[in-house]
Coordinates of C-alpha atoms and ligand atoms in Angstrom, one line a residue:
M111 CA 0.0 0.0 0.0
S112 CA 1.5 3.4 -1.0
E113 CA 1.5 6.3 1.4
E114 CA -1.4 7.9 -0.4
Q115 CA -3.5 4.7 0.1
L116 CA -3.0 4.6 3.9
P117 CA -6.4 4.3 5.7
Q118 CA -7.9 7.5 7.0
V119 CA -7.3 8.3 10.7
V120 CA -10.3 7.3 12.9
M121 CA -10.1 8.4 16.5
P122 CA -11.2 6.1 19.3
Q123 CA -14.7 6.7 20.7
C124 CA -14.6 5.1 24.1
Q125 CA -17.3 4.7 26.8
V126 CA -16.2 6.3 30.0
E127 CA -16.2 3.9 32.9
R128 CA -16.3 5.4 36.3
V129 CA -13.5 3.2 37.6
L130 CA -12.0 5.9 40.0
V131 CA -15.1 6.8 42.0
G132 CA -14.1 7.9 45.6
Q133 CA -10.4 8.4 44.7
K134 CA -8.4 11.6 45.2
A135 CA -5.9 12.6 42.5
L136 CA -3.3 15.3 42.1
V137 CA -2.1 16.1 38.6
T138 CA 0.9 18.4 38.3
G139 CA 1.1 20.8 35.3
A140 CA -2.6 20.2 34.8
N141 CA -3.5 23.5 33.1
S142 CA -2.1 22.5 29.7
G143 CA -1.6 19.7 27.2
I144 CA -1.2 16.2 28.6
G145 CA -1.8 17.2 32.2
K146 CA -5.1 18.9 31.3
A147 CA -6.4 15.9 29.4
V148 CA -5.3 13.5 32.2
A149 CA -7.0 15.6 34.9
I150 CA -10.2 15.8 32.9
A151 CA -10.1 12.0 32.1
L152 CA -9.6 11.2 35.8
G153 CA -12.5 13.5 36.7
H154 CA -14.8 11.8 34.1
S155 CA -13.8 8.5 35.6
G156 CA -15.1 9.6 39.0
A157 CA -11.9 10.9 40.8
D158 CA -11.8 14.2 42.6
V159 CA -8.8 16.1 41.2
V160 CA -6.3 18.8 42.4
V161 CA -5.3 20.8 39.3
N162 CA -1.7 22.0 39.9
Y163 CA -0.3 24.9 37.9
V164 CA 2.7 27.2 38.2
S165 CA 1.3 30.0 36.1
G166 CA -1.9 30.5 34.1
A167 CA -4.6 30.5 36.8
D168 CA -7.4 31.1 34.2
Q169 CA -6.4 27.9 32.3
A170 CA -6.4 26.0 35.5
Q171 CA -9.9 27.3 36.4
E172 CA -11.1 26.0 33.0
V173 CA -9.9 22.5 33.8
V174 CA -11.5 22.7 37.3
D175 CA -14.8 23.8 35.7
A176 CA -14.6 20.9 33.1
I177 CA -14.1 18.4 35.9
Q178 CA -16.9 19.8 38.1
Q179 CA -19.2 19.6 35.1
C180 CA -18.9 15.8 35.2
G181 CA -19.8 15.6 38.8
S182 CA -16.4 15.3 40.4
H183 CA -14.8 17.8 42.8
A184 CA -11.8 19.8 41.6
L185 CA -9.5 22.4 43.1
G186 CA -6.8 24.5 41.5
C187 CA -3.5 24.7 43.4
Q188 CA -0.6 26.9 42.4
A189 CA 2.9 25.5 43.1
D190 CA 6.3 25.2 41.4
V191 CA 7.1 21.5 41.6
S192 CA 10.8 22.2 41.8
R193 CA 10.4 24.0 45.1
E194 CA 10.2 21.8 48.2
D195 CA 8.3 24.3 50.3
Q196 CA 5.7 24.8 47.6
V197 CA 5.3 21.0 47.1
V198 CA 4.9 20.4 50.8
A199 CA 2.3 23.2 51.0
M200 CA 0.4 21.8 48.0
F201 CA 0.1 18.4 49.6
A202 CA -1.0 20.0 52.9
K203 CA -3.7 21.9 51.0
M204 CA -4.9 18.8 49.3
K205 CA -5.1 16.9 52.6
A206 CA -7.0 19.8 54.2
E207 CA -9.5 19.9 51.3
F208 CA -9.7 16.3 50.1
G209 CA -8.5 14.4 53.2
T210 CA -5.9 12.3 51.5
I211 CA -4.4 11.3 48.1
D212 CA -4.8 8.1 46.1
I213 CA -3.3 9.0 42.7
L214 CA -0.4 11.2 41.9
I215 CA 0.2 12.1 38.2
N216 CA 3.8 13.5 38.1
N217 CA 3.3 15.3 34.8
A218 CA 4.8 18.8 35.0
G219 CA 7.7 19.2 32.6
L220 CA 9.5 21.5 30.3
Q221 CA 12.2 21.7 27.6
Q222 CA 15.0 24.2 27.3
D223 CA 16.8 23.1 24.2
A224 CA 20.3 24.0 23.0
P225 CA 23.2 22.4 21.1
F226 CA 25.2 20.5 23.8
D227 CA 28.3 22.8 23.7
E228 CA 26.1 25.9 24.0
M229 CA 23.9 24.6 26.8
T230 CA 24.2 26.7 29.9
L231 CA 24.3 25.3 33.4
A232 CA 21.1 27.2 34.1
E233 CA 19.3 25.4 31.2
W234 CA 20.6 22.1 32.4
N235 CA 19.6 22.7 36.0
R236 CA 16.1 24.1 35.3
V237 CA 15.1 21.0 33.2
I238 CA 16.5 18.6 35.8
D239 CA 14.9 20.6 38.6
V240 CA 11.4 20.5 37.2
N241 CA 11.4 17.2 35.3
L242 CA 13.3 15.0 37.7
T243 CA 13.6 16.7 41.1
G244 CA 10.0 17.9 40.9
Q245 CA 8.8 14.3 40.4
F246 CA 11.0 13.2 43.3
L247 CA 9.5 15.9 45.6
C248 CA 5.9 15.1 44.7
A249 CA 6.4 11.3 44.8
R250 CA 8.0 11.5 48.3
E251 CA 5.0 13.5 49.7
A252 CA 2.6 11.0 48.1
V253 CA 4.4 8.0 49.5
R254 CA 4.4 9.5 53.0
E255 CA 0.6 9.8 52.8
F256 CA 0.1 6.4 51.2
K257 CA 2.2 4.7 53.9
R258 CA 0.5 6.6 56.7
R259 CA -3.0 5.7 55.5
G260 CA -2.6 2.3 53.9
V261 CA -5.1 0.4 51.9
V262 CA -8.8 1.4 52.1
P263 CA -10.5 -1.6 50.4
D264 CA -13.6 0.3 49.5
V265 CA -11.6 2.8 47.5
S266 CA -8.8 0.7 45.9
C267 CA -6.8 -2.5 46.2
A268 CA -3.7 -0.4 46.4
A269 CA -2.5 2.0 49.1
G270 CA -1.7 4.5 46.3
K271 CA -0.7 4.9 42.7
I272 CA 2.0 7.1 41.2
I273 CA 2.3 7.7 37.5
C274 CA 5.4 9.5 36.3
M275 CA 5.1 11.2 32.9
S276 CA 8.2 10.1 31.2
S277 CA 8.9 10.1 27.4
V278 CA 10.1 7.9 24.6
H279 CA 13.3 9.9 25.3
E280 CA 13.8 7.8 28.4
V281 CA 15.2 5.3 25.9
I282 CA 15.7 7.2 22.6
P283 CA 18.7 9.6 22.8
W284 CA 17.9 13.1 21.6
A285 CA 20.5 15.4 20.2
G286 CA 20.0 19.0 21.0
H287 CA 17.9 18.1 24.1
V288 CA 20.5 16.5 26.3
N289 CA 19.1 17.9 29.5
Y290 CA 15.6 16.7 28.6
A291 CA 16.7 13.2 27.7
A292 CA 18.8 13.0 30.8
S293 CA 15.8 14.0 33.0
K294 CA 13.6 11.4 31.4
G295 CA 16.2 8.7 31.7
G296 CA 16.5 9.7 35.4
V297 CA 12.7 9.4 35.7
M298 CA 12.8 5.8 34.5
L299 CA 15.2 4.5 37.1
M300 CA 13.8 6.8 39.8
M301 CA 10.3 5.3 39.1
K302 CA 11.6 1.7 39.1
S303 CA 13.6 2.2 42.3
I304 CA 10.7 3.7 44.1
A305 CA 8.4 1.0 42.8
Q306 CA 10.8 -1.7 44.1
E307 CA 11.1 0.0 47.5
V308 CA 7.4 0.7 48.2
A309 CA 5.7 -2.3 46.5
P310 CA 5.4 -4.2 49.9
Y311 CA 3.2 -1.3 51.1
R312 CA 0.8 -2.0 48.2
I313 CA 1.9 1.2 46.4
R314 CA 2.1 1.0 42.7
V315 CA 4.6 3.2 40.8
N316 CA 4.6 3.3 37.0
S317 CA 5.4 5.6 34.1
I318 CA 3.7 6.6 30.9
A319 CA 6.2 7.3 28.1
P320 CA 4.4 9.3 25.4
G321 CA 5.7 9.6 21.9
A322 CA 4.8 12.8 19.9
I323 CA 1.6 14.3 21.4
R324 CA -0.1 17.4 20.1
T325 CA 0.6 20.0 22.9
P326 CA 2.2 23.4 23.3
I327 CA 5.6 21.8 24.3
N328 CA 6.3 20.7 20.7
T329 CA 4.3 23.0 18.4
D330 CA 7.3 23.2 16.0
A331 CA 7.0 19.5 15.4
W332 CA 3.4 19.5 14.1
Q333 CA 2.1 23.0 13.3
T334 CA 3.0 23.1 9.6
P335 CA 2.2 20.4 7.0
E336 CA 6.0 20.0 6.3
A337 CA 6.8 19.5 10.0
Y338 CA 3.9 17.1 10.4
D339 CA 5.0 15.0 7.4
A340 CA 8.6 14.9 8.8
L341 CA 7.2 13.8 12.2
M342 CA 5.2 11.0 10.6
T343 CA 8.4 9.4 9.3
L344 CA 9.1 8.6 13.0
V345 CA 5.5 7.3 13.8
P346 CA 4.6 3.9 12.3
Y347 CA 0.9 4.4 13.2
K348 CA 0.9 7.5 11.0
R349 CA -0.9 9.9 13.3
I350 CA 0.2 12.3 16.0
G351 CA -0.9 11.4 19.5
E352 CA -3.6 13.5 21.1
P353 CA -3.5 14.4 24.8
E354 CA -6.7 12.2 25.3
D355 CA -4.7 9.1 24.2
I356 CA -2.6 9.7 27.3
G357 CA -5.7 10.5 29.5
R358 CA -7.2 7.0 28.7
A359 CA -3.9 5.3 29.5
A360 CA -3.6 7.1 32.8
V361 CA -7.1 6.2 33.9
W362 CA -6.4 2.5 33.2
L363 CA -3.0 2.5 34.9
A364 CA -4.4 4.3 38.0
S365 CA -7.4 2.0 38.3
D366 CA -7.6 -1.4 40.0
Q367 CA -7.9 -2.9 36.5
A368 CA -4.1 -2.4 36.4
D369 CA -3.6 -3.7 40.0
Y370 CA -0.8 -6.2 39.1
V371 CA 1.1 -3.6 37.0
N372 CA 4.1 -2.2 38.9
G373 CA 7.3 -0.6 37.8
I374 CA 6.7 -0.4 34.1
S375 CA 7.0 2.3 31.5
L376 CA 3.8 2.1 29.3
F377 CA 4.9 3.5 25.9
V378 CA 2.0 5.3 24.3
D379 CA 3.7 6.3 21.1
G380 CA 2.1 4.9 17.9
G381 CA 5.2 2.7 17.6
M382 CA 7.8 5.4 17.8
T383 CA 10.1 3.1 19.8
L384 CA 9.9 0.4 17.0
Y385 CA 13.0 1.8 15.2
P386 CA 10.8 3.0 12.2
G387 CA 14.0 3.6 10.1
F388 CA 14.2 -0.3 9.8
A389 CA 10.6 -0.6 8.4
T390 CA 12.1 -1.0 4.9
G391 CA 14.6 -3.6 5.9
G392 CA 17.4 -1.4 7.3
Ligands
NAD498 P1 2.8 21.5 28.2 O1 3.8 22.6 28.0 O2 1.5 21.7 27.5 O3 2.5 21.2 29.7 C1 3.5 21.2 30.7 C2 2.9 21.6 32.0 O4 3.9 21.6 33.0 C3 2.3 23.1 31.9 O5 1.1 23.1 32.6 C4 3.4 23.9 32.6 O6 2.9 25.1 33.2 C5 3.8 22.9 33.7 N1 5.0 23.2 34.4 C6 6.2 23.6 33.9 N2 7.1 23.9 34.9 C7 6.4 23.7 36.1 C8 6.7 23.8 37.4 N3 7.9 24.2 37.8 N4 5.8 23.5 38.3 C9 4.6 23.1 38.0 N5 4.2 23.0 36.7 C10 5.1 23.2 35.7 O7 3.5 20.2 27.6 P2 3.0 18.7 27.6 O8 3.4 18.1 26.3 O9 1.6 18.6 28.0 O10 3.9 18.0 28.7 C11 3.5 17.3 29.8 C12 4.5 16.2 30.2 O11 4.5 15.3 29.1 C13 5.9 16.7 30.4 O12 6.5 16.0 31.4 C14 6.6 16.3 29.1 O13 7.9 16.1 29.2 C15 5.8 15.0 28.8 N6 5.9 14.6 27.4 C16 5.3 15.3 26.4 C17 5.4 14.8 25.1 C18 4.7 15.5 23.9 O14 4.9 15.1 22.8 N7 3.9 16.5 24.1 C19 6.1 13.6 24.8 C20 6.7 12.9 25.8 C21 6.6 13.4 27.1

């Protein structure tokens, strides 16, 4: 089949199952892109959601409103995930308002790209601070609460679930983005090490590793037809990912349907990690 004859893109139409009723979730960086879609998907599935943002209170309020419209509680909470004091205060606010936490989505992230020999220490540090240290700080607060509270059988089989938003770049090297790829490689072994340590407490820790998803972080990669076509040479499934693709994966991974899934990276990438350059025989 030639490229022109490829089947048209049909997006999934899925029935929403309310598999997270009674659970309290925190999504970092939830006022944009993937975090926004995940927060809304969790809300549609019955979870009450804290919508974290660092700037853009209006966007965060829109996400809160969308979650409330489907009958779940939602709350906006401003905090920079790279700042320990602000993370501790955010978890304290969540505890005061929602009583506890069952699901942490460690999503906040950014890119500060530069050729390697021009990358400043500030660019290196900022990406590591937000993408890796921010996930550490939030995961630590969540694990403290999960261990304190333990399993509540009417709510979930697990004492808590953490989902780290990683990237295909936890395994695919990325020239010009050394700080970002290093942060995501770090997330992979941080996630697995935490998972190994806290599994006996019935705490599940996993990652989602998205491929190319249509969000503001990567507009250059999909906004023009030329850029989109170039991107598609990297995606065997021949469509860009939508934030809702990640939302559905997060709901499943956070739910008891995934109760025996622990310490994995779930690649949601249309096959980007299948070495598409070898599709024609290498
Ligand atoms: P985005 O820019 O739309 O969203 C990033 C969010 O993180 C924003 O809400 C931003 O305000 C927030 N954020 C940044 N710094 C923060 C801080 N210090 N404290 C709190 N929040 C902060 O981009 P996105 O694509 O939705 O990215 C979300 C996550 O998905 C990131 O971790 C990113 O690395 C990852 N990811 C994205 C793609 C993609 O193709 N879009 C692919 C792989 C992984």
